[in-house]
XYZ file of C-alpha atoms in Angstrom:
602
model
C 22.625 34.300 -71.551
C 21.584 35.240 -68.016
C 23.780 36.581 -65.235
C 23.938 34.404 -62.008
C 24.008 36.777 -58.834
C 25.023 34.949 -56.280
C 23.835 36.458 -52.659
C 25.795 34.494 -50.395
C 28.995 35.671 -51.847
C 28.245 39.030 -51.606
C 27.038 38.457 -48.025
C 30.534 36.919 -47.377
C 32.449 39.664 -48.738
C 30.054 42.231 -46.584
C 31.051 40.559 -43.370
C 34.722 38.958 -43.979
C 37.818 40.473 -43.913
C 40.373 39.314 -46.962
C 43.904 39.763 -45.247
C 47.036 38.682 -47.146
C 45.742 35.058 -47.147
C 43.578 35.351 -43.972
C 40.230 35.201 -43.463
C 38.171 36.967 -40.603
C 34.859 37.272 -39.900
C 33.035 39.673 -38.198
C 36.606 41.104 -37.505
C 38.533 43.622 -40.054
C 41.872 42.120 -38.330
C 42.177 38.145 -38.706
C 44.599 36.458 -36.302
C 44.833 33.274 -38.573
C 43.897 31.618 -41.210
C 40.109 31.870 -40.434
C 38.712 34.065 -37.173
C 35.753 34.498 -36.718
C 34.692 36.152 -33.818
C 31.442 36.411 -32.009
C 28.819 38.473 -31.593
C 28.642 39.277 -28.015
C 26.800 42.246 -28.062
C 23.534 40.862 -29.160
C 21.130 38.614 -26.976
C 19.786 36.607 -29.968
C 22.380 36.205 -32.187
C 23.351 32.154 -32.665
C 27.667 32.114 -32.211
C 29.426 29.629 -33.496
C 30.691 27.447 -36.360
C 28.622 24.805 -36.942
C 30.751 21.411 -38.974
C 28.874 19.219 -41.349
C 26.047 17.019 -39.762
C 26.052 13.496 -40.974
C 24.943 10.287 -39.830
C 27.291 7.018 -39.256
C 24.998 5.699 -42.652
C 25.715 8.105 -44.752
C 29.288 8.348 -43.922
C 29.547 4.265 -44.539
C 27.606 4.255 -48.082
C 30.582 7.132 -49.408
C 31.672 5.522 -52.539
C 35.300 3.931 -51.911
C 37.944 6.279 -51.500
C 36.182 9.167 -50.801
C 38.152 10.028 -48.353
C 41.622 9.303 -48.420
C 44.982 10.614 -47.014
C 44.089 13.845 -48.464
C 41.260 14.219 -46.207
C 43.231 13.685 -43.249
C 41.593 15.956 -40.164
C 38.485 16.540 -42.164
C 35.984 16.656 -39.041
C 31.862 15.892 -38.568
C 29.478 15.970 -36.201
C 27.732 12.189 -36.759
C 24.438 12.758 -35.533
C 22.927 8.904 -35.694
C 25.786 5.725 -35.079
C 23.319 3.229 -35.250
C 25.404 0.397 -37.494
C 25.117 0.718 -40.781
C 23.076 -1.160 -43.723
C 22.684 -1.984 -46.984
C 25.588 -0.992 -49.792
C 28.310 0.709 -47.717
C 31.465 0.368 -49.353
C 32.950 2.744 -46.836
C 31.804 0.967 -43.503
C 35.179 0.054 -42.492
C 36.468 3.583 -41.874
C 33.325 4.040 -39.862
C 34.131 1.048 -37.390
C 34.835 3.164 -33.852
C 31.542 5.742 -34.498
C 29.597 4.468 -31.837
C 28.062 7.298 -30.292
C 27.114 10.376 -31.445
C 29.762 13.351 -31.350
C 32.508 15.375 -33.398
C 34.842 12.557 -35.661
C 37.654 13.292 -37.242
C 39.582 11.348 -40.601
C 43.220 10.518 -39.495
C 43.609 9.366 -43.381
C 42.311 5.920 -42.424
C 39.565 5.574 -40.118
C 37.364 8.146 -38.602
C 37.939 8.792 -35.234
C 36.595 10.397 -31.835
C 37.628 13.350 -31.253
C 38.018 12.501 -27.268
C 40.125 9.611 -28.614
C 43.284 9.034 -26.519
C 42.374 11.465 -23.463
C 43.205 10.208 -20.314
C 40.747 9.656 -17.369
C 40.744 7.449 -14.069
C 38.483 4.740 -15.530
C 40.700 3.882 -18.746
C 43.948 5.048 -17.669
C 46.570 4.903 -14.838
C 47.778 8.362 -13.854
C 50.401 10.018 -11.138
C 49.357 13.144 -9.106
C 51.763 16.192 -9.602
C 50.574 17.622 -5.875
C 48.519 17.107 -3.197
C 45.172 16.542 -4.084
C 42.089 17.240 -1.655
C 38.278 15.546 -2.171
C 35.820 17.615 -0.229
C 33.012 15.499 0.219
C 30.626 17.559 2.274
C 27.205 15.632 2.227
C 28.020 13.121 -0.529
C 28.886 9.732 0.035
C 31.938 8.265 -1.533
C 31.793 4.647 -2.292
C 33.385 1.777 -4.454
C 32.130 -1.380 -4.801
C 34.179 -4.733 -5.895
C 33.783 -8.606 -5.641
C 37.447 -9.171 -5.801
C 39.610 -10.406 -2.999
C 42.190 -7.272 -3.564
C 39.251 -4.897 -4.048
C 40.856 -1.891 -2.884
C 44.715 -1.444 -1.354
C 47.082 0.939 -0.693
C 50.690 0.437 -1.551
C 49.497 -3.579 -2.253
C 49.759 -4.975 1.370
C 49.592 -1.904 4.167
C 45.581 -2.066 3.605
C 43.770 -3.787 1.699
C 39.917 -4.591 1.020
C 38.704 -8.237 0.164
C 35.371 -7.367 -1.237
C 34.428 -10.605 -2.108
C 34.584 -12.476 1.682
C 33.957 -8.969 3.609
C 37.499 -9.116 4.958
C 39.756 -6.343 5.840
C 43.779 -6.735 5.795
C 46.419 -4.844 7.368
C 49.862 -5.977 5.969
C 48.039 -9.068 4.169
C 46.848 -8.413 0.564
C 44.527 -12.056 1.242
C 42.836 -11.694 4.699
C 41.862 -14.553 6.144
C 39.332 -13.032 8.478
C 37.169 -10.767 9.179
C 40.003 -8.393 10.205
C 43.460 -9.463 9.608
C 46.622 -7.745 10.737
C 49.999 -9.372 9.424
C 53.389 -8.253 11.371
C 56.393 -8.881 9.829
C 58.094 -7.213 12.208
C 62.271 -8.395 12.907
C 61.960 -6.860 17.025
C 63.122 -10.524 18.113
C 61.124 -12.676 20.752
C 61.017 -10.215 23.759
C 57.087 -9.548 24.683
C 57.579 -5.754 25.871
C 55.940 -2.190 24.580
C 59.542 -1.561 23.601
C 59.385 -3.860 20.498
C 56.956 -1.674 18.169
C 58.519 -3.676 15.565
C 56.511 -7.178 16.223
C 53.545 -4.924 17.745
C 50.606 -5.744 15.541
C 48.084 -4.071 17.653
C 48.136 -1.295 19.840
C 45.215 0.514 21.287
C 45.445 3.832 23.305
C 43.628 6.392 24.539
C 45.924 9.957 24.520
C 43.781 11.611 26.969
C 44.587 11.874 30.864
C 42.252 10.073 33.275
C 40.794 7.739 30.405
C 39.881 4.109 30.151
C 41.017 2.606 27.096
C 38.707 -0.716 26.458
C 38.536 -3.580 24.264
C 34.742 -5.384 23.953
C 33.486 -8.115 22.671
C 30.408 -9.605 21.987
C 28.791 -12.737 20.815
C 25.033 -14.065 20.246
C 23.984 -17.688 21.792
C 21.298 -19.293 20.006
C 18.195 -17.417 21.079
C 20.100 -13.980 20.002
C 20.700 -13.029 23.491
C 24.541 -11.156 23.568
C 27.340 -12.540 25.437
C 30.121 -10.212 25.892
C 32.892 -9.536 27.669
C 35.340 -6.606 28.283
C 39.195 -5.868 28.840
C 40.728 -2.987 28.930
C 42.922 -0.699 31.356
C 41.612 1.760 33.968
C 44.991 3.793 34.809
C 43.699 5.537 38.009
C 42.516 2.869 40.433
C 44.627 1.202 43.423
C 46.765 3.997 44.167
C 46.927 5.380 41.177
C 48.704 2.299 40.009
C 46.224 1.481 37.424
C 44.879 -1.764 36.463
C 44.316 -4.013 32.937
C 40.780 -5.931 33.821
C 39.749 -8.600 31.916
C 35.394 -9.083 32.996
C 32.363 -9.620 32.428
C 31.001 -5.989 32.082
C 30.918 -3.948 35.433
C 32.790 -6.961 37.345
C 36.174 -7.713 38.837
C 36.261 -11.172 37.119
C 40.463 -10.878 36.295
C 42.482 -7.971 37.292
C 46.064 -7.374 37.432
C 47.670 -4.376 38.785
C 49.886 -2.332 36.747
C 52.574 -1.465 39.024
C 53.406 -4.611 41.301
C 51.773 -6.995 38.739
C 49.500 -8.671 41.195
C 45.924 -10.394 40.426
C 42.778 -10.640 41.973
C 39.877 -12.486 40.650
C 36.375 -11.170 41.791
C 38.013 -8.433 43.634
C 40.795 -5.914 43.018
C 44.305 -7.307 43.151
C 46.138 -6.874 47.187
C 49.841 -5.687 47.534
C 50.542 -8.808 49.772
C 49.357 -11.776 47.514
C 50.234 -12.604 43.528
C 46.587 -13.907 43.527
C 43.704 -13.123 45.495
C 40.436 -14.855 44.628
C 36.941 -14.061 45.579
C 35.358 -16.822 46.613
C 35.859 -20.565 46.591
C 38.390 -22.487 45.252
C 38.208 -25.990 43.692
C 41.637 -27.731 42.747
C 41.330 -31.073 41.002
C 42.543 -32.626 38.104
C 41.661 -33.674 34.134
C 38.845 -32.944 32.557
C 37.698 -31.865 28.563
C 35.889 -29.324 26.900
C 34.403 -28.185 23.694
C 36.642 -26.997 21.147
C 34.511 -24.510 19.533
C 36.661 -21.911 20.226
C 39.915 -22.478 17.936
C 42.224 -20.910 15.665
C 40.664 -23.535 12.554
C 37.225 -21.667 12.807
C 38.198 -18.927 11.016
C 34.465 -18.319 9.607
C 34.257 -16.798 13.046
C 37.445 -15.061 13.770
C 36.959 -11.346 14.409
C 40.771 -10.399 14.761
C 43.729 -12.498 14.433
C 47.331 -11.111 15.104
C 50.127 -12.814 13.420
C 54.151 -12.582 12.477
C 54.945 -14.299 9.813
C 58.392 -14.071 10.533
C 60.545 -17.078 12.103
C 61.655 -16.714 15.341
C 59.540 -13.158 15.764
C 57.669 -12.517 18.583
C 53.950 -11.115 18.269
C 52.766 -8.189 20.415
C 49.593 -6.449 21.464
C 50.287 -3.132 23.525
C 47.514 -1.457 25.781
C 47.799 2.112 26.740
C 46.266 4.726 28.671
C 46.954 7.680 30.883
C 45.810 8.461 34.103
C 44.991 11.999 35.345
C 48.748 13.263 35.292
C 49.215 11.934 32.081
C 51.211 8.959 32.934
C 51.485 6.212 30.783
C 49.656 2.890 32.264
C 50.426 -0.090 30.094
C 49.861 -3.571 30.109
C 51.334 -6.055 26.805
C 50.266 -9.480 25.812
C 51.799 -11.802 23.161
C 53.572 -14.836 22.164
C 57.147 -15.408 22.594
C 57.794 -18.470 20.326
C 60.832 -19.992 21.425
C 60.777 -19.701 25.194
C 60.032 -22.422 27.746
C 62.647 -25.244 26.131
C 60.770 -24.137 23.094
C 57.590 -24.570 24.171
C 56.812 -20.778 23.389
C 54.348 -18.944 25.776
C 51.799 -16.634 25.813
C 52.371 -13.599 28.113
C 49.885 -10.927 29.310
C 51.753 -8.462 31.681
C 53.571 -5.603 32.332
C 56.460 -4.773 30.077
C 59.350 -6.886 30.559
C 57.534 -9.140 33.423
C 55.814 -12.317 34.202
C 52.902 -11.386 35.518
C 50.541 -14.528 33.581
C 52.215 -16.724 31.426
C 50.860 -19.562 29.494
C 53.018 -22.253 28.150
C 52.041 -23.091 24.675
C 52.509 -26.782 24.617
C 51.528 -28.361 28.064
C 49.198 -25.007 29.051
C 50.345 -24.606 32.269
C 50.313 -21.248 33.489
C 52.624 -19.079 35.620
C 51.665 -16.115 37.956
C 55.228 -14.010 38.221
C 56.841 -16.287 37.358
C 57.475 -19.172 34.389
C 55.602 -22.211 34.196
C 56.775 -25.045 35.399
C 56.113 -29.046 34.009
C 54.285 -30.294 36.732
C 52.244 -27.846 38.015
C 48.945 -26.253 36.126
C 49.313 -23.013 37.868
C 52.609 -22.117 39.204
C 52.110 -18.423 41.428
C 55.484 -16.505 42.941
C 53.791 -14.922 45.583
C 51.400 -15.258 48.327
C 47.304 -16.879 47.355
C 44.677 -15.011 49.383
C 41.055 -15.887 49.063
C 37.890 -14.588 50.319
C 34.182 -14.392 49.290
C 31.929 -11.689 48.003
C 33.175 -8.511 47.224
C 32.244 -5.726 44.768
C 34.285 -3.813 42.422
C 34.390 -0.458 40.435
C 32.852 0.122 36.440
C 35.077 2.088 34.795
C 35.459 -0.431 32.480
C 32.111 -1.365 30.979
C 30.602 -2.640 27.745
C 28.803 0.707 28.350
C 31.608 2.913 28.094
C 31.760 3.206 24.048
C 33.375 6.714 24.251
C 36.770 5.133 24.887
C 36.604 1.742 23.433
C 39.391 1.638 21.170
C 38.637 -1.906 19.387
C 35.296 -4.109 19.495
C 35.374 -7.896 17.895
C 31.528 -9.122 17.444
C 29.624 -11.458 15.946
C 26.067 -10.657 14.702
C 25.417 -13.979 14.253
C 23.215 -16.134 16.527
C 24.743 -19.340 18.114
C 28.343 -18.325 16.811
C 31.618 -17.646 18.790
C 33.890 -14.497 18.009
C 37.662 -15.412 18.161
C 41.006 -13.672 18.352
C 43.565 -15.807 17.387
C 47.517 -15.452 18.320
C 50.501 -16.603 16.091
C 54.156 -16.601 15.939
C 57.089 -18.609 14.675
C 59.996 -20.219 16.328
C 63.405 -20.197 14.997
C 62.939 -23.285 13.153
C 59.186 -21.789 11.434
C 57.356 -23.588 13.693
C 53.503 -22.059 14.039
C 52.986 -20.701 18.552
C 49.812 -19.760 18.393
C 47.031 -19.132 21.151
C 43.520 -18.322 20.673
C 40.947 -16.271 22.775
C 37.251 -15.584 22.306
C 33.886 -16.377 23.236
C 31.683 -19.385 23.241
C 28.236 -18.164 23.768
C 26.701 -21.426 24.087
C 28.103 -23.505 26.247
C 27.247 -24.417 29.756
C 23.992 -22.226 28.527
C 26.131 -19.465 30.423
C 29.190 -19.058 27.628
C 32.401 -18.982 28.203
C 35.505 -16.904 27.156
C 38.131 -18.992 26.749
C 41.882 -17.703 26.676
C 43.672 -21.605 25.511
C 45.711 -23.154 23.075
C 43.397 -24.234 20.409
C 41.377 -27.315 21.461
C 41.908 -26.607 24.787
C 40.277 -25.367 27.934
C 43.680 -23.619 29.810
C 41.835 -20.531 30.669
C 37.731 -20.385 31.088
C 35.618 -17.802 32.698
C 31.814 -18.243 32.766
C 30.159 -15.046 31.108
C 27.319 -15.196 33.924
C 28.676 -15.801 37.529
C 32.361 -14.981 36.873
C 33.877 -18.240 37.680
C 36.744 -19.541 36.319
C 38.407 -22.997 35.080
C 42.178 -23.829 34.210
C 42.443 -27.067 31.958
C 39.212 -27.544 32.653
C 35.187 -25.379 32.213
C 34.189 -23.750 35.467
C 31.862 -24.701 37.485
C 29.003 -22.820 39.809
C 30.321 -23.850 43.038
C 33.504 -22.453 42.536
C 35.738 -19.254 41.773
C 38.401 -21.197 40.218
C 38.274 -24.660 39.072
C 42.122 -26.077 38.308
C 42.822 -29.443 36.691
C 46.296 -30.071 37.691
C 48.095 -29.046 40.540
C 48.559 -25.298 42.098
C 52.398 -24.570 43.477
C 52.259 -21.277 45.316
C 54.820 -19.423 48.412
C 52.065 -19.294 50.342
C 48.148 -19.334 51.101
C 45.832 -17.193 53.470
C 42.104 -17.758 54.020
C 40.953 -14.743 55.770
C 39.869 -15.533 59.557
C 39.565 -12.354 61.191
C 36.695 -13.011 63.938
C 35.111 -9.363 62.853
C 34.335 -10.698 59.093
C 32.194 -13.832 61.294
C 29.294 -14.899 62.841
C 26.683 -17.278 64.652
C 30.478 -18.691 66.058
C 30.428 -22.286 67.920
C 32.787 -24.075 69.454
C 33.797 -27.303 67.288
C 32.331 -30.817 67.934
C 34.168 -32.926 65.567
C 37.578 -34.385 67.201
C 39.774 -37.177 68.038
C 36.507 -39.584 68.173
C 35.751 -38.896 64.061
C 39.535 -39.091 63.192
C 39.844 -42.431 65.163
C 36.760 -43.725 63.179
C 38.627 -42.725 59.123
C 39.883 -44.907 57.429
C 43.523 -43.431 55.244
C 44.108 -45.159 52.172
C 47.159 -45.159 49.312
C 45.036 -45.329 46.086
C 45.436 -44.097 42.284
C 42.686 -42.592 40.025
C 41.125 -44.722 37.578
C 41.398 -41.754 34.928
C 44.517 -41.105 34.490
C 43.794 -37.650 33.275
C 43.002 -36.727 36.381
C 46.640 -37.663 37.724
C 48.985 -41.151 37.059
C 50.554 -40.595 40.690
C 49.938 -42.813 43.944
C 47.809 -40.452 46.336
C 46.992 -40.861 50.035
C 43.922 -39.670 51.662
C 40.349 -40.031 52.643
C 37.230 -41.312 51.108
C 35.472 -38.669 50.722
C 31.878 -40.534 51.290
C 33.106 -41.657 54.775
C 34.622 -38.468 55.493
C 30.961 -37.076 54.634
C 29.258 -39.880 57.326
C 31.148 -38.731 59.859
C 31.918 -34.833 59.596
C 29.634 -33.755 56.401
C 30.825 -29.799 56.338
C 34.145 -31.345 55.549
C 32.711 -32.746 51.990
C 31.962 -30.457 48.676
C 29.720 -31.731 46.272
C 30.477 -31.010 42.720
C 28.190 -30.023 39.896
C 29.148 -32.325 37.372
C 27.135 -35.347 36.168
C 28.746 -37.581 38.671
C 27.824 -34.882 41.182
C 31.392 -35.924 42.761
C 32.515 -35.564 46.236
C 35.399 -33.477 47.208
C 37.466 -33.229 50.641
C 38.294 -29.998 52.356
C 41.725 -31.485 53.396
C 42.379 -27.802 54.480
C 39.758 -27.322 57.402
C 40.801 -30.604 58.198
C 43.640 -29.535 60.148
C 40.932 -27.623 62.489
C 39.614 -31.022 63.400
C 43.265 -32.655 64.293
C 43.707 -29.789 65.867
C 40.729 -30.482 68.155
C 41.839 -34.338 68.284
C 45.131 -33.424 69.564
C 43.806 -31.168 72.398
C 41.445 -33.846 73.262
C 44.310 -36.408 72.869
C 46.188 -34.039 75.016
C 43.059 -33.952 77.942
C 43.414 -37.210 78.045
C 47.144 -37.511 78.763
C 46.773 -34.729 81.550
C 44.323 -37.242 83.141
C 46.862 -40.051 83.048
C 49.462 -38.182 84.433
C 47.178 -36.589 87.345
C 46.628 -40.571 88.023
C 49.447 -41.659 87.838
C 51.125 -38.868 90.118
C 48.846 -39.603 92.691
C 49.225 -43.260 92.533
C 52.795 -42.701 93.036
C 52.247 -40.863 96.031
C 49.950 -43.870 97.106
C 52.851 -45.812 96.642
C 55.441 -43.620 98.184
C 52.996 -43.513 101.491
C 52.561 -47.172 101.190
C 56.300 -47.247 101.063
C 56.872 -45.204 104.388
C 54.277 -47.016 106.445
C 56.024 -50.287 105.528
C 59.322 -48.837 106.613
C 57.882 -48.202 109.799
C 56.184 -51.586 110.105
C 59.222 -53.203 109.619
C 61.551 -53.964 113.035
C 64.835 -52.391 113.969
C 67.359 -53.967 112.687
């Protein structure tokens, strides 16, 4: 019989290493039960151990029990797992091959060998230190179209992918960006309560504007925008919070004394002084477009979902010595009889307040029930005027927050709530209209109501009511003030005439008692003119609205200059009467002494 030489055994022996049980290759000194090292030295030799190549087939047509618990960490590299055909008594121990790779037996199935590792997509992890991304060029971006698409610690931010809606203490925004305070700093309106403060915007740097814009499309896709913000170095230093169209003086208050002007910068004498004309009168509706149900369009809304909790937005900047100018504006929900009121001030004043339920407003002061605009201070009104543009649409460098709507024909809204001590919803709403009046409005109201207009072209503005063109400020309701001055200085005047109109016009008026046949406009028994005879007889005396109606109006306050005139005439008059009268006495007195002389001695 032949001898069988076989060569690979002898090959084996010529490059292993037999030690006490271990084998080594390439290596005289084995480190366990097989080593094999490589061969680093040469450029071409192929390292490595290569396992048995198989494919997911042939692993499924083993006969049954081919591998077993004995085989247990037997490993392969499948090459093919397409699914198996055909007889394949073994196919159920081949159930999780599904891609190529190394498999190993665990005495049942065979098995990944990347089975069980833990990664971000499959498995929740902790971090055992601080962990740092470095971007550099490369985006980083997650996509979702869940409601909770992305959130840290559940509700301090969170991402609704699927409405576009970002929430900051809310895990379900309800708009576009939604910041929920549940802040226990009790009702007080001041920058001292950071608890209830949902939003604050400042600007650390000294000499800088900090500004809040926002912007709206009418219809044709032409913007509408307004702008309010706080420019700490003008008047004085004292600083000012402006609420405007862009490079105007539409609403200012001053930061130190709390004073307002409207066109113009505030004065230190008056609590208001307006820019122009002012028309007082009562009633009046609007469009509700602007209110806190169209949340589709609401760009920010700030609310405290606690009861009884006030809600708080705090403005900051510094002026050039780094002082802090502030102004703060929120609802306090259980003030005014529990009313609640919207306050936009200084901290810890009354500088404009709003009351929630009637919208009557107070200038340094509360409001009161009977009045629309109730001002603790002096009024002072003049026309034209021309202000500084610090704070500008323009001025994007230090604009701390910016609510728009891209859309054409729709209003952007910021909408106001807090709860009483009983859970009852105070809420206010501001925002702009872009549409209406063709001019757009921003409207600072209760929802569904007009308690605070200002057209976004000429500047004008309307309490309870939408402003008009004629007039700086349009109020339906009445105005209690201290005080009002219409400048008269005879340097601001010209082409001056003496007045014509006197005691003959006011002898010619009829004054009437008479109600209103709306009864929004006022349920009281008046007394006054009619204005169309007033017109017939002294016609600069009579405004003429722009409504509809085109109604008349009566200047009842340059009336007094024509009594005035009727009283000196009056007063002519009575001169006259006495002149006669003391010379007919002295007719009478001579009369009297010739008599006496006629008469005989007795």
């Amino acid at each position: 019989m032949k001898s069988k030489f076989y060569y690979p055994f002898v090959f084996f022996l010529g490059s292993a290493s037999l030690v006490m049980g271990q084998v080594g290759i390439n290596t005289s000194a084995p480190q366990s039960t097989l080593d094999v090292v490589g061969n680093g030295a040469s450029t071409t030799t192929k390292d490595g151990v290569m396992t048995p190549r198989i494919t997911r087939q042939q692993l499924a047509a083993k006969a049954a029990g081919t591998y077993a618990a004995s085989q247990s960490s037997a490993i392969v590299y499948v090459t093919d797992a397409t699914t198996p055909t055909g007889t394949i008594p073994s196919v159920a121990q081949t159930v999780e091959i599904t891609v190529p790779g190394y498999y190993f037996f665990n005495g049942t199935l065979w098995k990944n060998v990347n089975d069980g590792a833990l990664n971000l997509y499959n498995s929740d992890g902790t971090l055992t230190g601080i962990r740092t991304v470095t971007q550099g060029a490369n985006p980083l971006t997650f996509t979702s179209t869940v409601v909770n698409g992305f959130s840290i610690d559940g509700t301090t931010f969170s991402v609704d992918a699927a409405n576009n809606r970002v929430g900051i203490g809310s895990a379900a925004p309800q708009t576009n960006a939604h910041i929920l305070n549940s802040g226990t700093g009790g009702t007080a309106v001041t920058t001292a309560n950071t608890a209830n403060m949902a939003l604050r915007l400042e600007n650390s740097g000294n000499g800088q504007a900090v500004i809040q814009h926002l912007l709206a499309k009418d219809a044709s896709g032409t913007a509408k925008q307004t702008v309010m913000g706080i420019n700490p170095t003008t008047i004085g230093g004292n600083g000012i919070f402006l609420l405007t169209r862009t490079g105007g003086n539409d609403l200012v208050m001053d930061l130190v004394n709390g004073n307002f002007g409207m066109g113009d910068l505030p004065t230190a004498t008056e609590k208001l002084f307006v820019s122009g004309n002012t028309d007082v009168r009562s009633g009046g509706t609007g469009g509700a477009a602007v209110t806190t149900s169209n949340t589709a369009n609401m760009a920010l809304r700030l609310e405290n979902s606690g009861n009884g909790q006030a809600v708080i937005q705090h403005i900051l900047a510094k002026d050039a010595s780094g002082t802090n100018k502030e102004a703060i504006m929120g609802i306090n929900p259980t003030t005014g009889g529990g009313n609640g009121i919207f306050i936009l001030s200084r901290t810890g004043s009354n500088d404009l307040v709003m009351d929630l339920v009637n919208g009557n407003f107070g200038m340094g002061t509360t409001p009161i029930a009977t009045a629309k605009l109730s001002v603790n201070g002096n009024t002072g009104v003049t026309s034209n005027g021309t202000g500084g543009t610090t704070v500008t649409t323009s001025n994007t460098a230090n604009m701390a927050l910016r609510l728009e709507n891209s859309g054409n024909g729709q209003a952007v809204i910021q909408h106001l709530l807090a709860k009483d001590a009983s859970g009852t919803t105070k809420e206010a709403i501001m925002g702009i209209n872009p549409t209406v009046n063709t001019n757009g409005i921003f409207l600072l109201s209760r929802t569904g109501s007009n308690d605070l207009v200002m057209d976004l072209v000429n500047g004008n503005f309307g309490m309870g009511t939408t402003p008009t063109a004629t007039a700086k400020l349009n109020v339906a309701g009445n105005i209690v003030a201290s005080g009002t001055i219409t400048p008269s200085d005879i340097r601001i005047k010209k082409d001056i005439v003496d007045n014509t109109y006197g005691l003959k016009e006011i002898l010619n008026l009829r004054t009437i008692n008479y109600k209103y046949k709306d009864e929004k406009l006022s349920k009281d028994k008046k007394i006054g003119f009619i204005a169309q005879e007033v017109k017939a007889a002294m016609p600069e005396l009579v405004n003429v609205d722009d409504d509809e109606m085109k109604t008349l109006g009566v200047n009842y306050a340059e009336m007094t200059v024509v009594l005035t005139k009727a009283v000196q005439q009056q007063q002519e008059t009575l001169k006259k009467q006495e002149e006669m009268l003391k010379r007919q006495q002295e007719q009478i007195n001579s009369l009297k002494t010739q008599i006496k002389k006629l008469k005989p001695n007795s």
